[in-house]
CSV table of C-alpha atoms in Angstrom, one decimal:
chain,number,residue,atom,x,y,z
A,1,UNK,CA,-44.2,-32.3,26.6
A,2,UNK,CA,-43.7,-28.8,25.4
A,3,UNK,CA,-40.4,-27.1,26.2
A,4,UNK,CA,-42.2,-24.1,27.8
A,5,UNK,CA,-45.0,-23.9,30.3
A,6,UNK,CA,-47.3,-20.9,30.7
A,7,UNK,CA,-45.0,-19.5,33.3
A,8,UNK,CA,-42.0,-19.7,31.0
A,9,UNK,CA,-43.9,-18.0,28.2
A,10,UNK,CA,-45.1,-15.0,30.2
A,11,UNK,CA,-41.7,-14.5,31.9
A,12,UNK,CA,-40.0,-14.4,28.5
A,13,UNK,CA,-42.5,-11.9,27.1
A,14,UNK,CA,-42.5,-9.6,30.2
A,15,UNK,CA,-38.7,-9.6,30.3
A,16,UNK,CA,-38.5,-9.0,26.5
A,17,UNK,CA,-40.8,-6.0,26.8
A,18,UNK,CA,-39.0,-4.6,29.8
A,19,UNK,CA,-42.0,-4.6,32.0
A,20,UNK,CA,-42.3,-5.1,35.8
A,21,UNK,CA,-44.7,-7.5,37.3
A,22,UNK,CA,-46.5,-4.5,38.7
A,23,UNK,CA,-46.9,-3.0,35.2
A,24,UNK,CA,-48.2,-6.3,33.8
A,25,UNK,CA,-50.7,-6.6,36.7
A,26,UNK,CA,-52.0,-3.1,36.0
A,27,UNK,CA,-52.4,-3.8,32.3
A,28,UNK,CA,-54.1,-7.2,32.9
A,29,UNK,CA,-56.3,-5.9,35.7
A,30,UNK,CA,-54.9,-8.5,38.1
A,31,UNK,CA,-53.0,-8.2,41.4
A,32,UNK,CA,-49.2,-8.3,41.4
A,33,UNK,CA,-49.4,-11.3,43.7
A,34,UNK,CA,-51.3,-13.2,41.0
A,35,UNK,CA,-48.7,-12.3,38.4
A,36,UNK,CA,-45.9,-13.5,40.6
A,37,UNK,CA,-47.7,-16.6,41.5
A,38,UNK,CA,-48.4,-17.5,37.9
A,39,UNK,CA,-44.8,-16.7,36.8
A,40,UNK,CA,-43.5,-19.0,39.5
A,41,UNK,CA,-45.7,-21.8,38.2
A,42,UNK,CA,-47.3,-22.3,41.6
A,43,UNK,CA,-50.7,-22.9,39.9
A,44,UNK,CA,-52.4,-23.1,36.6
A,45,UNK,CA,-54.2,-20.0,35.3
A,46,UNK,CA,-57.8,-19.8,34.5
A,47,UNK,CA,-58.9,-18.6,31.0
A,48,UNK,CA,-59.7,-15.1,32.0
A,49,UNK,CA,-56.3,-14.7,33.6
A,50,UNK,CA,-54.6,-16.0,30.5
A,51,UNK,CA,-56.5,-13.6,28.2
A,52,UNK,CA,-55.8,-10.6,30.5
A,53,UNK,CA,-52.1,-11.4,30.7
A,54,UNK,CA,-51.8,-12.1,27.0
A,55,UNK,CA,-53.3,-8.7,26.2
A,56,UNK,CA,-50.9,-7.0,28.6
A,57,UNK,CA,-47.9,-8.8,26.9
A,58,UNK,CA,-49.0,-8.4,23.3
A,59,UNK,CA,-49.4,-12.1,22.9
A,60,UNK,CA,-52.1,-14.0,21.0
A,61,UNK,CA,-54.7,-14.7,23.8
A,62,UNK,CA,-56.6,-17.6,22.1
A,63,UNK,CA,-53.3,-19.3,21.2
A,64,UNK,CA,-51.9,-18.9,24.7
A,65,UNK,CA,-55.2,-20.3,26.2
A,66,UNK,CA,-54.9,-23.3,23.9
A,67,UNK,CA,-51.6,-24.2,25.6
A,68,UNK,CA,-52.4,-23.1,29.1
A,69,UNK,CA,-56.0,-24.3,29.4
A,70,UNK,CA,-56.6,-26.8,26.6
A,71,UNK,CA,-53.4,-28.7,26.7
A,72,UNK,CA,-52.4,-28.3,23.1
A,73,UNK,CA,-49.3,-30.1,21.9
A,74,UNK,CA,-48.2,-30.6,18.3
A,75,UNK,CA,-49.3,-33.7,16.4
A,76,UNK,CA,-46.4,-36.2,16.4
A,77,UNK,CA,-44.5,-36.3,13.1
A,78,UNK,CA,-42.9,-39.4,11.7
A,79,UNK,CA,-41.7,-37.7,8.6
A,80,UNK,CA,-38.0,-37.4,7.7
A,81,UNK,CA,-37.0,-40.4,9.8
A,82,UNK,CA,-34.9,-41.7,6.9
A,83,UNK,CA,-33.0,-38.4,6.4
A,84,UNK,CA,-32.9,-36.8,9.8
A,85,UNK,CA,-31.5,-38.6,12.9
A,86,UNK,CA,-32.1,-36.9,16.2
A,87,UNK,CA,-29.2,-36.9,18.7
A,88,UNK,CA,-30.3,-36.5,22.3
A,89,UNK,CA,-28.1,-35.0,24.9
A,90,UNK,CA,-28.3,-33.1,28.2
A,91,UNK,CA,-26.4,-30.4,30.0
A,92,UNK,CA,-26.9,-30.6,33.7
A,93,UNK,CA,-30.1,-32.6,33.2
A,94,UNK,CA,-31.5,-30.1,30.6
A,95,UNK,CA,-32.4,-32.0,27.5
A,96,UNK,CA,-31.1,-30.7,24.1
A,97,UNK,CA,-31.2,-32.0,20.5
A,98,UNK,CA,-28.8,-32.1,17.7
A,99,UNK,CA,-29.5,-33.5,14.2
A,100,UNK,CA,-27.7,-35.5,11.6
A,101,UNK,CA,-29.0,-34.8,8.1
A,102,UNK,CA,-28.3,-37.0,5.2
A,103,UNK,CA,-29.8,-37.9,1.8
A,104,UNK,CA,-30.4,-41.5,0.8
A,105,UNK,CA,-28.6,-41.5,-2.5
A,106,UNK,CA,-25.4,-40.0,-1.0
A,107,UNK,CA,-23.1,-40.9,1.9
A,108,UNK,CA,-22.6,-37.2,2.6
A,109,UNK,CA,-24.1,-35.8,5.8
A,110,UNK,CA,-24.4,-32.6,7.8
A,111,UNK,CA,-24.6,-32.0,11.5
A,112,UNK,CA,-26.9,-29.3,12.7
A,113,UNK,CA,-25.9,-28.6,16.3
A,114,UNK,CA,-23.9,-31.1,18.3
A,115,UNK,CA,-26.7,-32.0,20.8
A,116,UNK,CA,-24.0,-31.7,23.5
A,117,UNK,CA,-23.4,-35.3,22.7
A,118,UNK,CA,-20.4,-35.8,20.4
A,119,UNK,CA,-20.0,-39.5,21.2
A,120,UNK,CA,-23.5,-40.2,20.1
A,121,UNK,CA,-23.1,-38.0,17.0
A,122,UNK,CA,-19.9,-39.8,15.9
A,123,UNK,CA,-21.5,-43.2,16.6
A,124,UNK,CA,-24.5,-42.2,14.4
A,125,UNK,CA,-22.2,-41.1,11.6
A,126,UNK,CA,-20.3,-44.4,11.7
A,127,UNK,CA,-23.5,-46.5,12.0
A,128,UNK,CA,-25.1,-44.7,9.0
A,129,UNK,CA,-21.9,-45.0,7.0
A,130,UNK,CA,-21.8,-41.2,6.5
A,131,UNK,CA,-19.0,-38.9,5.3
A,132,UNK,CA,-19.4,-35.6,7.2
A,133,UNK,CA,-19.5,-32.5,4.9
A,134,UNK,CA,-20.1,-29.7,7.4
A,135,UNK,CA,-21.2,-28.7,10.9
A,136,UNK,CA,-23.9,-26.1,10.9
A,137,UNK,CA,-24.6,-24.3,14.2
A,138,UNK,CA,-27.9,-22.5,14.9
A,139,UNK,CA,-26.1,-20.4,17.5
A,140,UNK,CA,-23.1,-20.4,19.7
A,141,UNK,CA,-24.5,-21.5,23.1
A,142,UNK,CA,-22.6,-24.4,24.7
A,143,UNK,CA,-25.5,-26.8,24.8
A,144,UNK,CA,-25.7,-26.6,21.0
A,145,UNK,CA,-22.0,-26.4,20.2
A,146,UNK,CA,-20.4,-28.4,23.1
A,147,UNK,CA,-18.3,-31.3,21.9
A,148,UNK,CA,-17.4,-29.6,18.6
A,149,UNK,CA,-13.7,-30.2,19.2
A,150,UNK,CA,-14.2,-34.0,19.4
A,151,UNK,CA,-16.2,-34.0,16.2
A,152,UNK,CA,-13.6,-31.9,14.3
A,153,UNK,CA,-10.8,-34.1,15.6
A,154,UNK,CA,-12.3,-37.0,13.6
A,155,UNK,CA,-13.8,-34.9,10.8
A,156,UNK,CA,-12.0,-31.6,10.2
A,157,UNK,CA,-14.9,-30.1,8.2
A,158,UNK,CA,-16.1,-26.5,7.8
A,159,UNK,CA,-18.2,-25.0,10.7
A,160,UNK,CA,-21.0,-22.6,9.7
A,161,UNK,CA,-22.1,-20.1,12.3
A,162,UNK,CA,-23.6,-16.6,12.3
A,163,UNK,CA,-20.7,-14.1,12.6
A,164,UNK,CA,-22.1,-12.4,15.6
A,165,UNK,CA,-22.1,-15.7,17.5
A,166,UNK,CA,-18.5,-16.5,17.0
A,167,UNK,CA,-17.6,-14.9,20.3
A,168,UNK,CA,-20.1,-17.1,22.2
A,169,UNK,CA,-18.3,-20.4,21.4
A,170,UNK,CA,-16.6,-21.9,24.4
A,171,UNK,CA,-14.2,-23.7,22.1
A,172,UNK,CA,-13.4,-22.1,18.8
A,173,UNK,CA,-12.5,-24.2,15.7
A,174,UNK,CA,-9.5,-23.2,13.6
A,175,UNK,CA,-10.1,-20.1,11.6
A,176,UNK,CA,-9.4,-22.1,8.5
A,177,UNK,CA,-12.6,-24.1,9.2
A,178,UNK,CA,-14.8,-21.1,10.1
A,179,UNK,CA,-17.5,-20.1,7.7
A,180,UNK,CA,-19.7,-17.1,8.5
A,181,UNK,CA,-23.2,-17.6,7.4
A,182,UNK,CA,-24.6,-15.2,4.8
A,183,UNK,CA,-28.3,-15.0,4.4
A,184,UNK,CA,-29.6,-16.8,1.4
A,185,UNK,CA,-26.5,-18.9,0.9
A,186,UNK,CA,-26.3,-22.6,1.6
A,187,UNK,CA,-24.1,-25.7,1.5
A,188,UNK,CA,-24.5,-28.5,-1.0
A,189,UNK,CA,-24.3,-32.2,0.0
A,190,UNK,CA,-25.2,-35.0,-2.3
A,191,UNK,CA,-27.9,-33.6,-4.5
A,192,UNK,CA,-29.4,-31.6,-1.6
A,193,UNK,CA,-28.9,-28.0,-0.6
A,194,UNK,CA,-29.1,-26.8,3.0
A,195,UNK,CA,-30.2,-23.1,2.9
A,196,UNK,CA,-29.3,-20.4,5.4
A,197,UNK,CA,-31.8,-18.2,7.1
A,198,UNK,CA,-30.5,-15.5,9.4
A,199,UNK,CA,-32.8,-15.3,12.4
A,200,UNK,CA,-31.2,-13.1,15.1
A,201,UNK,CA,-33.0,-12.8,18.4
A,202,UNK,CA,-32.3,-15.7,20.7
A,203,UNK,CA,-28.7,-14.7,20.0
A,204,UNK,CA,-27.3,-11.9,17.9
A,205,UNK,CA,-26.1,-14.3,15.2
A,206,UNK,CA,-28.8,-16.9,15.2
A,207,UNK,CA,-29.4,-19.0,12.1
A,208,UNK,CA,-31.9,-21.5,10.9
A,209,UNK,CA,-31.2,-24.1,8.2
A,210,UNK,CA,-33.7,-25.1,5.6
A,211,UNK,CA,-33.6,-28.5,3.9
A,212,UNK,CA,-36.2,-30.0,1.6
A,213,UNK,CA,-39.4,-30.4,3.7
A,214,UNK,CA,-38.0,-29.1,6.9
A,215,UNK,CA,-36.2,-26.4,8.8
A,216,UNK,CA,-33.8,-26.7,11.8
A,217,UNK,CA,-34.7,-23.8,14.0
A,218,UNK,CA,-32.5,-24.2,17.1
A,219,UNK,CA,-33.8,-22.0,19.9
A,220,UNK,CA,-35.4,-19.4,17.6
A,221,UNK,CA,-38.7,-21.2,18.0
A,222,UNK,CA,-40.1,-24.0,20.2
A,223,UNK,CA,-43.4,-25.7,19.8
A,224,UNK,CA,-45.8,-23.1,21.2
A,225,UNK,CA,-43.0,-20.7,22.3
A,226,UNK,CA,-39.7,-19.1,21.4
A,227,UNK,CA,-36.3,-19.1,23.0
A,228,UNK,CA,-35.3,-16.4,25.5
A,229,UNK,CA,-33.9,-13.3,23.8
A,230,UNK,CA,-30.2,-12.9,24.7
A,231,UNK,CA,-29.9,-10.1,25.5
A,232,UNK,CA,-33.5,-9.0,26.2
A,233,UNK,CA,-33.0,-6.0,24.0
A,234,UNK,CA,-33.2,-8.4,21.0
A,235,UNK,CA,-36.8,-9.4,21.9
A,236,UNK,CA,-38.4,-7.4,19.1
A,237,UNK,CA,-35.8,-8.6,16.6
A,238,UNK,CA,-36.5,-12.1,17.8
A,239,UNK,CA,-40.2,-11.7,17.1
A,240,UNK,CA,-39.5,-10.4,13.7
A,241,UNK,CA,-37.4,-13.4,12.9
A,242,UNK,CA,-40.2,-15.8,14.0
A,243,UNK,CA,-43.0,-13.9,12.3
A,244,UNK,CA,-41.3,-12.7,9.1
A,245,UNK,CA,-38.7,-15.4,8.4
A,246,UNK,CA,-40.1,-18.7,9.8
A,247,UNK,CA,-43.9,-18.4,9.8
A,248,UNK,CA,-44.1,-17.2,6.3
A,249,UNK,CA,-42.6,-20.5,5.0
A,250,UNK,CA,-44.9,-23.2,3.6
A,251,UNK,CA,-47.3,-24.6,6.1
A,252,UNK,CA,-46.3,-28.2,5.6
A,253,UNK,CA,-42.6,-27.7,6.6
A,254,UNK,CA,-41.5,-29.6,9.6
A,255,UNK,CA,-39.6,-27.6,12.2
A,256,UNK,CA,-36.9,-29.3,14.2
A,257,UNK,CA,-36.1,-27.2,17.4
A,258,UNK,CA,-33.2,-27.5,19.8
A,259,UNK,CA,-35.5,-28.4,22.7
A,260,UNK,CA,-39.0,-29.9,22.9
A,261,UNK,CA,-41.1,-31.6,20.3
A,262,UNK,CA,-41.0,-31.4,16.6
A,263,UNK,CA,-43.7,-29.1,15.1
A,264,UNK,CA,-44.8,-27.6,11.7
A,265,UNK,CA,-45.2,-24.1,10.3
A,266,UNK,CA,-49.0,-24.7,10.2
A,267,UNK,CA,-49.1,-25.8,13.9
A,268,UNK,CA,-47.2,-22.7,15.0
A,269,UNK,CA,-49.2,-20.3,13.0
A,270,UNK,CA,-52.3,-21.7,14.6
A,271,UNK,CA,-51.1,-22.1,18.2
A,272,UNK,CA,-47.9,-20.2,19.0
A,273,UNK,CA,-48.8,-17.1,21.1
A,274,UNK,CA,-45.8,-15.2,19.8
A,275,UNK,CA,-46.9,-15.6,16.2
């Protein structure tokens, strides 16, 4: 299942643009009651409603219709199963993903987000016989960084994070382990490099991490959607990060989000209404 339904997508776009339901209704030539009904998810939209609302919100109408009316979901990907282990967690019943990245010829590994499940992450490290090189956080929200203290208690490794997200961390690692991400830099492990892509928007200091064949995108992008801009004034910046930093990457790259299914650059260019 996709992380976001039609109702989630249009609420994110409307909020990001700073529009009222009444303003969207006028632009879409629909009643305000219809906009409120659809935002609340009380029914599915028809195609004409989707196209009208997409136009009002500067979204790609045909792509939004493919999600809302045609039931598009990304093709399942079985790639990277030997190098990327997905760690599933939840926070109050809300599912979240973290990732353990390793290379076959080396015992070194990197954690990208904790998945709010440090026990499972530590178990995976032990099971895979890995030596942790670093923790890389896509952003500072607790569902992605929760449990960091347990991981660092066992492996006191550097923690990479966008400087503007340092204040968002509920628990802050020692300053000696803090590494502020600089765009275009990276961290080496084994014979592999994990590159840094600054992608502000979901949070002020959002970061994506690119490894051979894949990118860990956190909440910058979901299959068919994007994360919510925090604060909403970052919405245009968020769109720039998605369009100018992620969707210009090679089509074949696999995208590992913090929530929802795995996707690819090609799938998102073809189907994401924010693209």
